[in-house]
Amino acid sequence: MHNGLTDIPGLLVGHWTDLDAATGCTVILTPSGAVAGVDVRGGAPGTRETSLLSPTCLVDRVHGIMLAGGSAFGLAAADGAMHWLEEHGHGFDVGVAKVPIVPSAILFDLIVGRADVRPDAAAGYAACVDANAGPVVEGSVGAGTGASIGKVLGIARATKGGIGTVSHHFGNGLIIAALAVVNAWGDVLDPSTGKIVAGARGEDNAFVGTLNIATASLDPDAPASWSHRASAGQANLPLTNTTLGIVATNAKLTKTQATKIAEMAHDGLARTIRPVHTAVDGDTVFALGLGEHDAQENVNMGLIGALAADLLSEAVLRGVQMATSLHDLPS
């Protein structure tokens, strides 16, 4: 029991990290297959193979999920995961070959380190080689290497983001786990206190509140300094961000149930990130069912979704807490 995503039997997690370029990728492997669903809430997503997760589509199992930095360039990392899975005999059997199904999602980290280095197929393959069922390395690694939080005043006033993961074991054998890669335009708050724990910083390094800055131009009584900051915030609005999430369970799920759980899990992002699901965030949550535990006997699927949201909220906080400073971005 590692208090992380790998507490789900049959699930492996691996990272590829480039600290100099401040980018990386994280793979979640389910070689034997997992029922999956997805929900995309952000207005600036970068995804691959997510349409096939619709309950109306044929393929009902995935063999991995790739999360990567590098903006749209990072989608190439999924090619490496496909190559690794094919080499090891995993994939959707189409008669003449086995085709690995690896949906993926990316985040924007090009402004932190080097914009000319992005996760590629070799990086995705390396993440698969690293994948294991042991404790998941958290913080500024893998897809979270170049993650940042609170960019309304620009990257120089942001805070470091990263990867966090948690799990919960129930007495009846049910396990639910979550992993978050936190790279939000807004701030991260502790829902138990309502206080900002990572986000946009003023000149004194105190958190200023992204919405305070962004809405200052709407208030004629706002101090001139706030209006100036608001203008700076508008100038930085086009920068792309994105928080990525995975929730997983050992329960037996249908694609419809997995999709609903992914939808409900977004509530965990809403509790900890303010604002969330903006036009410049590509917030995406995947849900995986590994099918070992027959939760339908005594657990309502709505309850699993509610618990998944709680755990994703905790994973977001851990992603902030476990992050380390990098390229002048303080954690």
Coordinates of C-alpha atoms in Angstrom, one line a residue:
M1 CA 0.0 0.0 0.0
H2 CA 1.7 3.2 -1.3
N3 CA -1.0 5.7 -0.8
G4 CA -1.0 6.3 -4.6
L5 CA -2.3 5.2 -8.0
T6 CA -0.3 2.0 -8.0
D7 CA -2.3 0.6 -5.1
I8 CA -4.8 -0.4 -7.8
P9 CA -3.7 -4.0 -8.8
G10 CA -2.7 -4.2 -12.5
L11 CA -1.7 -0.6 -12.8
L12 CA 1.9 0.7 -13.3
V13 CA 3.2 4.3 -13.3
G14 CA 6.5 5.6 -14.8
H15 CA 8.1 9.0 -15.5
W16 CA 10.6 10.5 -18.0
T17 CA 12.0 13.8 -16.7
D18 CA 14.2 16.5 -18.2
L19 CA 15.1 19.0 -15.5
D20 CA 17.2 21.2 -17.8
A21 CA 14.3 21.7 -20.3
A22 CA 11.7 21.6 -17.5
T23 CA 9.5 19.0 -19.2
G24 CA 8.6 15.4 -19.0
C25 CA 5.9 12.7 -19.4
T26 CA 4.1 10.3 -17.1
V27 CA 2.6 7.0 -18.3
I28 CA -0.1 5.0 -16.5
L29 CA 0.1 1.5 -17.9
T30 CA -2.7 -1.1 -17.7
P31 CA -1.2 -3.9 -19.9
S32 CA -4.1 -6.3 -19.3
G33 CA -6.6 -3.6 -20.2
A34 CA -8.8 -1.2 -18.2
V35 CA -12.3 0.2 -18.8
A36 CA -11.9 3.9 -19.2
G37 CA -13.8 7.1 -19.4
V38 CA -12.8 10.8 -19.8
D39 CA -14.2 14.2 -19.3
V40 CA -12.7 17.4 -20.7
R41 CA -13.8 20.6 -19.0
G42 CA -11.1 23.1 -19.9
G43 CA -11.3 25.4 -23.0
A44 CA -7.8 24.7 -24.3
P45 CA -7.3 20.9 -24.3
G46 CA -4.6 18.9 -26.1
T47 CA -5.7 15.3 -26.3
R48 CA -5.4 12.1 -28.4
E49 CA -7.6 9.1 -28.6
T50 CA -10.2 10.5 -26.2
S51 CA -13.1 10.2 -28.5
L52 CA -12.9 6.4 -28.5
L53 CA -13.6 6.5 -24.8
S54 CA -17.2 7.5 -25.5
P55 CA -19.7 4.8 -24.4
T56 CA -21.0 4.7 -28.0
C57 CA -17.6 3.6 -29.4
L58 CA -16.4 0.1 -30.0
V59 CA -13.2 -0.2 -28.1
D60 CA -13.9 -0.8 -24.4
R61 CA -10.4 -1.1 -22.9
V62 CA -7.3 1.0 -22.9
H63 CA -3.7 -0.3 -22.3
G64 CA -2.3 3.0 -21.0
I65 CA -2.8 6.7 -20.5
M66 CA 0.0 9.1 -21.4
L67 CA 0.3 12.5 -19.7
A68 CA 2.9 14.9 -21.0
G69 CA 4.3 18.4 -21.1
G70 CA 5.5 20.0 -24.3
S71 CA 2.1 21.3 -25.4
A72 CA 0.7 19.6 -28.5
F73 CA 4.3 18.4 -29.4
G74 CA 4.0 16.2 -26.3
L75 CA 1.3 14.0 -27.8
A76 CA 4.1 12.2 -29.6
A77 CA 5.1 10.6 -26.3
A78 CA 2.1 8.2 -26.7
D79 CA 3.8 6.7 -29.8
G80 CA 6.6 5.4 -27.5
A81 CA 4.1 3.8 -25.2
M82 CA 2.4 2.1 -28.1
H83 CA 5.8 0.7 -29.2
W84 CA 6.6 -0.6 -25.7
L85 CA 3.2 -2.2 -25.4
E86 CA 3.4 -3.8 -28.8
E87 CA 6.8 -5.2 -28.0
H88 CA 5.3 -6.8 -24.9
G89 CA 2.3 -8.3 -26.7
H90 CA -0.4 -5.9 -25.4
G91 CA -3.1 -4.3 -27.4
F92 CA -6.5 -4.6 -29.1
D93 CA -6.5 -7.7 -31.2
V94 CA -7.4 -6.9 -34.7
G95 CA -6.4 -10.3 -36.1
V96 CA -3.2 -9.3 -38.0
A97 CA -1.8 -7.3 -35.0
K98 CA -2.4 -6.1 -31.5
V99 CA -3.0 -2.3 -31.5
P100 CA -2.3 -0.7 -28.1
I101 CA -4.9 1.9 -27.1
V102 CA -3.2 4.8 -25.3
P103 CA -5.3 7.9 -24.9
S104 CA -3.2 11.0 -23.9
A105 CA -3.4 14.6 -22.8
I106 CA -0.8 17.3 -22.6
L107 CA -0.1 20.5 -20.6
F108 CA 1.8 23.7 -21.6
D109 CA 5.2 24.0 -20.0
L110 CA 7.2 25.6 -22.8
I111 CA 7.6 28.9 -20.9
V112 CA 9.5 27.4 -17.9
G113 CA 12.6 25.8 -19.3
R114 CA 13.4 25.2 -23.0
A115 CA 10.7 25.5 -25.6
D116 CA 12.6 23.4 -28.1
V117 CA 12.8 20.3 -26.0
R118 CA 9.6 18.3 -25.7
P119 CA 8.6 14.7 -24.8
D120 CA 8.7 12.5 -27.9
A121 CA 8.3 8.9 -28.7
A122 CA 11.7 8.0 -27.1
A123 CA 10.6 9.8 -23.9
G124 CA 7.3 7.9 -23.8
Y125 CA 9.1 4.6 -24.3
A126 CA 11.5 5.5 -21.5
A127 CA 8.6 6.3 -19.2
C128 CA 7.2 2.8 -19.9
V129 CA 10.6 1.2 -19.1
D130 CA 10.5 3.1 -15.8
A131 CA 6.9 2.1 -15.0
N132 CA 6.4 -0.1 -12.0
A133 CA 3.9 -1.0 -9.2
G134 CA 5.9 0.6 -6.5
P135 CA 5.5 4.0 -4.8
V136 CA 4.8 6.8 -7.3
V137 CA 7.5 9.5 -7.4
E138 CA 5.7 12.8 -6.8
G139 CA 6.5 16.5 -7.2
S140 CA 8.5 18.1 -10.1
V141 CA 8.9 14.9 -12.1
G142 CA 7.4 13.5 -15.3
A143 CA 4.5 15.5 -16.7
G144 CA 4.8 17.7 -13.6
T145 CA 8.4 18.8 -14.2
G146 CA 7.6 22.1 -15.8
A147 CA 4.2 22.6 -14.2
S148 CA 3.4 26.0 -12.7
I149 CA 0.5 27.7 -10.9
G150 CA -1.0 31.2 -10.9
K151 CA 0.1 32.9 -14.1
V152 CA -2.1 35.9 -14.2
L153 CA 1.0 38.1 -13.6
G154 CA 3.2 36.1 -15.9
I155 CA 5.4 33.2 -15.3
A156 CA 7.9 35.2 -13.2
R157 CA 5.2 35.6 -10.5
A158 CA 3.9 32.1 -10.6
T159 CA 4.5 29.2 -8.2
K160 CA 5.8 25.7 -9.0
G161 CA 3.3 22.9 -9.6
G162 CA 3.8 19.2 -9.9
I163 CA 2.4 15.7 -9.5
G164 CA 0.5 14.3 -6.5
T165 CA -1.2 11.0 -5.8
V166 CA -3.3 9.5 -3.1
S167 CA -5.5 6.4 -2.5
H168 CA -8.0 5.0 -0.1
H169 CA -8.7 1.4 0.9
F170 CA -12.1 0.5 2.1
G171 CA -13.0 -2.4 4.5
N172 CA -14.9 -4.3 1.8
G173 CA -11.8 -4.5 -0.5
L174 CA -12.7 -1.5 -2.7
I175 CA -9.8 0.8 -3.6
I176 CA -10.0 4.2 -5.2
A177 CA -7.0 6.3 -6.1
A178 CA -6.2 9.5 -7.8
L179 CA -3.2 11.3 -9.5
A180 CA -3.1 15.0 -10.5
V181 CA -0.6 17.0 -12.6
V182 CA -1.2 20.6 -11.4
N183 CA -0.4 23.3 -14.0
A184 CA -3.3 25.7 -13.5
W185 CA -3.7 29.3 -14.6
G186 CA -5.5 30.0 -11.3
D187 CA -4.5 29.5 -7.7
V188 CA -4.5 26.3 -5.6
L189 CA -6.5 26.6 -2.4
D190 CA -6.7 24.3 0.6
P191 CA -10.5 23.6 0.8
S192 CA -10.3 23.0 4.5
T193 CA -9.2 26.6 5.1
G194 CA -10.0 28.5 1.9
K195 CA -6.4 29.8 1.9
I196 CA -4.2 30.0 -1.2
V197 CA -1.3 27.6 -0.9
A198 CA 0.2 28.2 -4.4
G199 CA -0.5 30.8 -7.0
A200 CA 0.2 34.2 -8.3
R201 CA 2.6 36.2 -6.1
G202 CA 3.0 40.0 -5.7
E203 CA 6.3 41.9 -5.4
D204 CA 6.5 40.9 -1.8
N205 CA 6.0 37.2 -2.8
A206 CA 2.7 37.1 -0.9
F207 CA -0.2 35.5 -2.8
V208 CA -2.4 38.1 -4.4
G209 CA -5.4 36.0 -5.6
T210 CA -5.8 35.5 -9.3
L211 CA -9.4 36.6 -9.4
N212 CA -8.5 39.8 -7.4
I213 CA -6.1 40.6 -10.2
A214 CA -8.2 39.5 -13.1
T215 CA -11.3 41.4 -11.9
A216 CA -9.6 44.7 -10.8
S217 CA -10.5 46.4 -14.1
L218 CA -14.2 45.8 -13.3
D219 CA -13.9 47.8 -10.0
P220 CA -13.6 51.6 -10.4
D221 CA -12.6 51.9 -6.8
A222 CA -9.7 49.5 -7.2
P223 CA -6.2 50.9 -6.4
A224 CA -4.2 52.0 -9.4
S225 CA -1.7 49.3 -8.6
W226 CA -4.4 46.7 -9.0
S227 CA -5.5 48.1 -12.4
H228 CA -1.9 47.9 -13.6
R229 CA -1.7 44.3 -12.4
A230 CA -5.0 43.6 -14.1
S231 CA -3.6 44.9 -17.4
A232 CA -0.6 42.6 -16.9
G233 CA -3.0 39.8 -16.3
Q234 CA -4.9 40.4 -19.5
A235 CA -1.6 40.4 -21.4
N236 CA -0.8 36.9 -20.0
L237 CA -4.3 35.5 -20.6
P238 CA -3.3 33.6 -23.8
L239 CA -0.8 31.4 -22.1
T240 CA -2.0 27.8 -22.0
N241 CA -2.1 25.8 -18.8
T242 CA -4.0 22.6 -17.9
T243 CA -4.5 20.4 -14.9
L244 CA -4.6 16.7 -15.7
G245 CA -6.2 14.0 -13.5
I246 CA -6.5 10.2 -13.3
V247 CA -8.9 8.5 -10.9
A248 CA -8.8 4.7 -10.8
T249 CA -10.6 1.9 -8.9
N250 CA -10.4 -1.9 -8.7
A251 CA -14.2 -1.9 -9.1
K252 CA -15.8 -3.4 -12.2
L253 CA -17.0 -0.5 -14.4
T254 CA -18.8 -0.1 -17.7
K255 CA -17.6 2.7 -20.0
T256 CA -20.7 4.7 -19.1
Q257 CA -19.9 4.4 -15.4
A258 CA -16.3 5.3 -15.9
T259 CA -17.3 8.4 -17.9
K260 CA -19.7 9.5 -15.1
I261 CA -17.0 9.0 -12.5
A262 CA -14.6 11.1 -14.6
E263 CA -17.3 13.9 -14.8
M264 CA -17.8 13.8 -11.0
A265 CA -14.1 13.8 -10.3
H266 CA -13.8 17.2 -11.8
D267 CA -15.5 18.5 -8.6
G268 CA -12.2 17.8 -6.9
L269 CA -10.5 20.3 -9.2
A270 CA -13.2 22.9 -8.5
R271 CA -12.7 22.6 -4.8
T272 CA -8.9 23.3 -5.0
I273 CA -8.3 25.4 -8.0
R274 CA -9.7 28.9 -8.5
P275 CA -10.6 29.7 -11.2
V276 CA -10.8 26.3 -12.9
H277 CA -11.9 25.1 -16.3
T278 CA -11.1 28.5 -17.9
A279 CA -10.7 29.2 -21.6
V280 CA -6.9 28.9 -21.2
D281 CA -6.9 25.6 -19.2
G282 CA -7.3 22.2 -20.9
D283 CA -8.4 20.5 -17.7
T284 CA -8.9 16.8 -18.4
V285 CA -9.8 13.8 -16.1
F286 CA -9.6 10.1 -17.0
A287 CA -11.3 7.4 -15.0
L288 CA -10.1 3.8 -15.0
G289 CA -11.8 0.6 -13.8
L290 CA -9.5 -2.4 -13.4
G291 CA -12.4 -4.8 -12.7
E292 CA -11.2 -6.9 -9.8
H293 CA -13.8 -5.9 -7.2
D294 CA -17.5 -6.3 -7.8
A295 CA -18.5 -2.9 -6.1
Q296 CA -21.9 -3.0 -7.7
E297 CA -23.0 -5.5 -5.0
N298 CA -23.0 -2.9 -2.3
V299 CA -21.5 0.4 -3.6
N300 CA -23.4 2.9 -5.7
M301 CA -21.4 4.2 -8.6
G302 CA -22.3 7.8 -7.7
L303 CA -20.6 7.2 -4.3
I304 CA -17.4 6.1 -6.1
G305 CA -17.5 9.3 -8.2
A306 CA -18.0 11.4 -5.1
L307 CA -15.1 9.7 -3.3
A308 CA -12.9 10.0 -6.5
A309 CA -13.5 13.8 -6.4
D310 CA -12.4 14.0 -2.8
L311 CA -9.2 12.0 -3.6
L312 CA -8.5 14.1 -6.7
S313 CA -8.7 17.2 -4.5
E314 CA -6.2 15.7 -2.1
A315 CA -3.9 14.8 -5.1
V316 CA -3.9 18.4 -6.3
L317 CA -2.7 19.6 -2.9
R318 CA 0.0 16.9 -2.8
G319 CA 1.1 18.0 -6.2
V320 CA 1.8 21.5 -4.8
Q321 CA 3.2 20.2 -1.5
M322 CA 5.7 17.8 -3.1
A323 CA 6.9 20.2 -5.9
T324 CA 10.4 21.6 -5.7
S325 CA 11.7 24.9 -7.0
L326 CA 13.0 24.9 -10.6
H327 CA 14.2 27.5 -13.0
D328 CA 13.5 30.4 -10.6
L329 CA 10.0 29.2 -9.9
P330 CA 9.6 28.7 -6.1
S331 CA 7.7 25.8 -4.7

